[in-house]
Amino acid sequence: MFKELGLVVKHSQDSNAIIGEGQCLWAIRHFLPEVPVPEVYGWTQENGATFVYMEYIEGITLHDRWDTLMSYLRQAPDDQFIGSITRGAVRDRVFTDTNLPPVGPFSSVAEFHDSMSDMFKLPAKFNKPDLDPADIMDPYRETLPDDCPIHFTHADLNPVNIMVSKDSPCRVVAIVDWEQSGWYPAYWEFCKAELTIEPYSEWQAAYLPKILDEPDCIESFYSYARAFGP
């Protein structure tokens, strides 16, 4: 971070993830200018690492100021998919923080849900290789809404990633950390937001429900997320 230059440099060995974040920020600034995100100046690769150069945003996280106090993109109807902004594998840590290979992209919500169900069944299949996958029970699959619309999703929306002004009146100056973002079922934003914030916090109990609608399938989401852990 170089405050005097107004510059932040992010780097990672995972080029797909960090370049995907840069592309996401670029697209949001161009197509949704009302959403405050840092400007991306460019990216480069050196010695196996990828560096993204972006605007430094003056402010503090909403998490740090909470005690004192999206719009979403649309896909073309005939060209919908679940995946990253680069039309690649999903980048959510629910899937990447596992011992499993990358998954996606998917041509429909149903295909995405079927993949989640297949991943859920893997431990049973590993323990009993001769077992027919059709005979492995997944009590949660039928609760996932295959007719759910697809929304562009931040996938890590919590007070730590929402920058607000230092002075009053408090205003949002930027939303940061888009590394996990992509196209997901509409319920995904709420589920991930609740999963990644402090349990029983005021943000979870009082404010998140005012921003996003709690989906009926949230308990099933938690069951899958726990099952996918490394």
GROMACS .gro file of C-alpha atoms in nm:
model
  230
    1MET     CA    1   0.000   0.000   0.000
    2PHE     CA    2   0.141   0.340  -0.107
    3LYS     CA    3  -0.087   0.607   0.036
    4GLU     CA    4   0.129   0.895  -0.084
    5LEU     CA    5   0.093   0.766  -0.441
    6GLY     CA    6  -0.273   0.679  -0.408
    7LEU     CA    7  -0.180   0.322  -0.498
    8VAL     CA    8  -0.252  -0.028  -0.371
    9VAL     CA    9  -0.063  -0.329  -0.510
   10LYS     CA   10  -0.219  -0.672  -0.457
   11HIS     CA   11  -0.026  -0.985  -0.548
   12SER     CA   12  -0.092  -1.357  -0.557
   13GLN     CA   13   0.050  -1.679  -0.696
   14ASP     CA   14  -0.303  -1.756  -0.819
   15SER     CA   15  -0.311  -1.551  -1.138
   16ASN     CA   16  -0.667  -1.650  -1.232
   17ALA     CA   17  -0.810  -1.525  -0.904
   18ILE     CA   18  -0.632  -1.190  -0.888
   19ILE     CA   19  -0.669  -1.107  -1.259
   20GLY     CA   20  -1.035  -1.203  -1.230
   21GLU     CA   21  -1.073  -0.953  -0.947
   22GLY     CA   22  -0.910  -0.683  -1.161
   23GLN     CA   23  -1.139  -0.758  -1.454
   24CYS     CA   24  -1.439  -0.753  -1.223
   25LEU     CA   25  -1.349  -0.410  -1.083
   26TRP     CA   26  -1.292  -0.276  -1.435
   27ALA     CA   27  -1.633  -0.402  -1.551
   28ILE     CA   28  -1.814  -0.258  -1.250
   29ARG     CA   29  -1.659   0.088  -1.294
   30HIS     CA   30  -1.757   0.091  -1.662
   31PHE     CA   31  -2.105  -0.062  -1.647
   32LEU     CA   32  -2.219   0.024  -1.293
   33PRO     CA   33  -2.051   0.358  -1.217
   34GLU     CA   34  -2.286   0.417  -0.924
   35VAL     CA   35  -2.122   0.127  -0.736
   36PRO     CA   36  -1.809   0.261  -0.560
   37VAL     CA   37  -1.508   0.040  -0.630
   38PRO     CA   38  -1.135   0.115  -0.671
   39GLU     CA   39  -1.005   0.197  -1.018
   40VAL     CA   40  -0.772  -0.067  -1.162
   41TYR     CA   41  -0.464   0.073  -1.336
   42GLY     CA   42  -0.329  -0.256  -1.467
   43TRP     CA   43  -0.164  -0.585  -1.380
   44THR     CA   44   0.160  -0.765  -1.456
   45GLN     CA   45   0.337  -1.093  -1.382
   46GLU     CA   46   0.686  -1.144  -1.245
   47ASN     CA   47   0.865  -1.450  -1.103
   48GLY     CA   48   0.547  -1.654  -1.098
   49ALA     CA   49   0.344  -1.391  -0.911
   50THR     CA   50   0.071  -1.166  -1.049
   51PHE     CA   51   0.049  -0.803  -0.937
   52VAL     CA   52  -0.260  -0.583  -0.971
   53TYR     CA   53  -0.224  -0.206  -0.937
   54MET     CA   54  -0.534  -0.024  -0.816
   55GLU     CA   55  -0.653   0.300  -0.663
   56TYR     CA   56  -0.601   0.357  -0.292
   57ILE     CA   57  -0.933   0.444  -0.128
   58GLU     CA   58  -0.915   0.679   0.169
   59GLY     CA   59  -1.149   0.558   0.439
   60ILE     CA   60  -1.203   0.291   0.702
   61THR     CA   61  -1.396  -0.034   0.693
   62LEU     CA   62  -1.760  -0.033   0.793
   63HIS     CA   63  -1.661  -0.297   1.049
   64ASP     CA   64  -1.430  -0.048   1.221
   65ARG     CA   65  -1.694   0.225   1.233
   66TRP     CA   66  -2.001   0.012   1.295
   67ASP     CA   67  -2.032   0.101   1.663
   68THR     CA   68  -2.036   0.476   1.586
   69LEU     CA   69  -2.262   0.518   1.346
   70MET     CA   70  -2.613  -0.384  -0.516
   71SER     CA   71  -2.715  -0.313  -0.766
   72TYR     CA   72  -2.636  -0.629  -0.965
   73LEU     CA   73  -2.543  -0.698  -1.323
   74ARG     CA   74  -2.775  -0.900  -1.547
   75GLN     CA   75  -2.684  -1.171  -1.793
   76ALA     CA   76  -2.842  -1.196  -2.136
   77PRO     CA   77  -3.145  -1.430  -2.109
   78ASP     CA   78  -3.009  -1.659  -2.380
   79ASP     CA   79  -2.652  -1.670  -2.244
   80GLN     CA   80  -2.669  -1.746  -1.874
   81PHE     CA   81  -2.410  -1.932  -1.670
   82ILE     CA   82  -2.272  -1.983  -1.319
   83GLY     CA   83  -1.902  -1.900  -1.291
   84SER     CA   84  -1.641  -1.627  -1.265
   85ILE     CA   85  -1.657  -1.300  -1.459
   86THR     CA   86  -1.409  -1.455  -1.704
   87ARG     CA   87  -1.657  -1.739  -1.766
   88GLY     CA   88  -1.422  -1.970  -1.578
   89ALA     CA   89  -1.453  -2.190  -1.272
   90VAL     CA   90  -1.631  -2.050  -0.967
   91ARG     CA   91  -1.388  -1.868  -0.738
   92ASP     CA   92  -1.584  -1.880  -0.413
   93ARG     CA   93  -1.381  -2.018  -0.125
   94VAL     CA   94  -1.663  -2.258  -0.047
   95PHE     CA   95  -1.522  -2.445  -0.347
   96THR     CA   96  -1.158  -2.334  -0.367
   97ASP     CA   97  -1.069  -2.396   0.000
   98THR     CA   98  -1.111  -2.769  -0.051
   99ASN     CA   99  -0.901  -3.060  -0.166
  100LEU     CA  100  -1.114  -3.090  -0.479
  101PRO     CA  101  -1.034  -2.965  -0.831
  102PRO     CA  102  -1.197  -2.642  -0.961
  103VAL     CA  103  -1.562  -2.664  -1.060
  104GLY     CA  104  -1.755  -2.482  -1.330
  105PRO     CA  105  -1.855  -2.290  -1.519
  106PHE     CA  106  -2.212  -2.422  -1.535
  107SER     CA  107  -2.475  -2.361  -1.799
  108SER     CA  108  -2.765  -2.345  -1.552
  109VAL     CA  109  -2.853  -2.318  -1.185
  110ALA     CA  110  -2.970  -2.680  -1.189
  111GLU     CA  111  -2.633  -2.796  -1.323
  112PHE     CA  112  -2.459  -2.596  -1.049
  113HIS     CA  113  -2.680  -2.754  -0.782
  114ASP     CA  114  -2.622  -3.102  -0.926
  115SER     CA  115  -2.248  -3.043  -0.898
  116MET     CA  116  -2.287  -2.940  -0.534
  117SER     CA  117  -2.481  -3.258  -0.471
  118ASP     CA  118  -2.214  -3.469  -0.643
  119MET     CA  119  -1.947  -3.308  -0.425
  120PHE     CA  120  -2.157  -3.378  -0.116
  121LYS     CA  121  -2.167  -3.748  -0.207
  122LEU     CA  122  -1.792  -3.784  -0.264
  123PRO     CA  123  -1.699  -3.899   0.090
  124ALA     CA  124  -1.950  -4.183   0.073
  125LYS     CA  125  -1.828  -4.274  -0.275
  126PHE     CA  126  -1.466  -4.270  -0.152
  127ASN     CA  127  -1.547  -4.505   0.136
  128LYS     CA  128  -1.750  -4.739  -0.084
  129PRO     CA  129  -1.614  -4.719  -0.443
  130ASP     CA  130  -1.861  -4.979  -0.571
  131LEU     CA  131  -2.159  -4.781  -0.451
  132ASP     CA  132  -2.386  -4.639  -0.722
  133PRO     CA  133  -2.400  -4.258  -0.681
  134ALA     CA  134  -2.775  -4.277  -0.736
  135ASP     CA  135  -2.801  -4.481  -0.416
  136ILE     CA  136  -2.623  -4.217  -0.205
  137MET     CA  137  -2.867  -3.998  -0.017
  138ASP     CA  138  -2.852  -3.620  -0.040
  139PRO     CA  139  -3.137  -3.479   0.169
  140TYR     CA  140  -3.058  -3.120   0.071
  141ARG     CA  141  -3.063  -3.129  -0.310
  142GLU     CA  142  -3.440  -3.100  -0.340
  143THR     CA  143  -3.439  -2.784  -0.127
  144LEU     CA  144  -3.216  -2.592  -0.370
  145PRO     CA  145  -3.421  -2.370  -0.606
  146ASP     CA  146  -3.330  -2.457  -0.965
  147ASP     CA  147  -3.553  -2.174  -1.090
  148CYS     CA  148  -3.352  -1.916  -0.896
  149PRO     CA  149  -3.233  -1.618  -1.106
  150ILE     CA  150  -2.860  -1.565  -1.156
  151HIS     CA  151  -2.710  -1.247  -1.010
  152PHE     CA  152  -2.363  -1.102  -1.016
  153THR     CA  153  -2.243  -1.160  -0.660
  154HIS     CA  154  -1.964  -1.014  -0.447
  155ALA     CA  155  -1.955  -1.337  -0.238
  156ASP     CA  156  -1.772  -1.179   0.057
  157LEU     CA  157  -1.997  -0.888   0.150
  158ASN     CA  158  -1.927  -0.802   0.513
  159PRO     CA  159  -1.832  -0.487   0.707
  160VAL     CA  160  -1.459  -0.551   0.664
  161ASN     CA  161  -1.494  -0.512   0.287
  162ILE     CA  162  -1.714  -0.201   0.290
  163MET     CA  163  -1.514   0.120   0.317
  164VAL     CA  164  -1.688   0.423   0.465
  165SER     CA  165  -1.589   0.787   0.511
  166LYS     CA  166  -1.407   0.893   0.827
  167ASP     CA  167  -1.618   1.204   0.874
  168SER     CA  168  -1.990   1.259   0.916
  169PRO     CA  169  -2.231   1.204   0.760
  170CYS     CA  170  -2.102   0.851   0.711
  171ARG     CA  171  -2.112   0.732   0.350
  172VAL     CA  172  -1.987   0.429   0.160
  173VAL     CA  173  -1.674   0.517  -0.038
  174ALA     CA  174  -1.586   0.175  -0.183
  175ILE     CA  175  -1.660  -0.196  -0.180
  176VAL     CA  176  -1.337  -0.397  -0.194
  177ASP     CA  177  -1.210  -0.757  -0.219
  178TRP     CA  178  -1.393  -0.892  -0.524
  179GLU     CA  179  -1.169  -1.198  -0.556
  180GLN     CA  180  -1.454  -1.447  -0.502
  181SER     CA  181  -1.709  -1.259  -0.710
  182GLY     CA  182  -1.893  -1.403  -1.007
  183TRP     CA  183  -2.231  -1.518  -1.131
  184TYR     CA  184  -2.419  -1.722  -0.870
  185PRO     CA  185  -2.781  -1.803  -0.778
  186ALA     CA  186  -2.949  -1.499  -0.625
  187TYR     CA  187  -2.955  -1.653  -0.277
  188TRP     CA  188  -2.575  -1.687  -0.269
  189GLU     CA  189  -2.500  -1.329  -0.159
  190PHE     CA  190  -2.702  -1.355   0.163
  191CYS     CA  191  -2.573  -1.703   0.247
  192LYS     CA  192  -2.208  -1.606   0.200
  193ALA     CA  193  -2.253  -1.275   0.384
  194GLU     CA  194  -2.397  -1.453   0.686
  195LEU     CA  195  -2.139  -1.731   0.668
  196THR     CA  196  -1.843  -1.491   0.680
  197ILE     CA  197  -1.951  -1.247   0.951
  198GLU     CA  198  -1.928  -1.273   1.328
  199PRO     CA  199  -2.212  -1.491   1.462
  200TYR     CA  200  -2.479  -1.314   1.668
  201SER     CA  201  -2.336  -0.973   1.581
  202GLU     CA  202  -2.554  -0.667   1.535
  203TRP     CA  203  -2.465  -0.666   1.165
  204GLN     CA  204  -2.596  -1.021   1.127
  205ALA     CA  205  -2.906  -0.982   1.340
  206ALA     CA  206  -3.028  -0.632   1.262
  207TYR     CA  207  -2.875  -0.501   0.940
  208LEU     CA  208  -2.802  -0.784   0.698
  209PRO     CA  209  -3.176  -0.871   0.672
  210LYS     CA  210  -3.242  -0.508   0.575
  211ILE     CA  211  -2.996  -0.529   0.287
  212LEU     CA  212  -3.061  -0.881   0.157
  213ASP     CA  213  -3.351  -1.125   0.179
  214GLU     CA  214  -3.287  -1.446   0.371
  215PRO     CA  215  -3.350  -1.745   0.138
  216ASP     CA  216  -3.542  -2.057   0.236
  217CYS     CA  217  -3.246  -2.277   0.144
  218ILE     CA  218  -2.994  -2.124   0.384
  219GLU     CA  219  -2.971  -2.430   0.612
  220SER     CA  220  -2.903  -2.649   0.309
  221PHE     CA  221  -2.633  -2.406   0.198
  222TYR     CA  222  -2.464  -2.437   0.538
  223SER     CA  223  -2.478  -2.816   0.516
  224TYR     CA  224  -2.304  -2.813   0.178
  225ALA     CA  225  -2.045  -2.555   0.288
  226ARG     CA  226  -1.953  -2.765   0.592
  227ALA     CA  227  -1.932  -3.080   0.382
  228PHE     CA  228  -1.695  -2.919   0.129
  229GLY     CA  229  -1.440  -2.810   0.389
  230PRO     CA  230  -1.085  -2.948   0.360
   0.00000   0.00000   0.00000
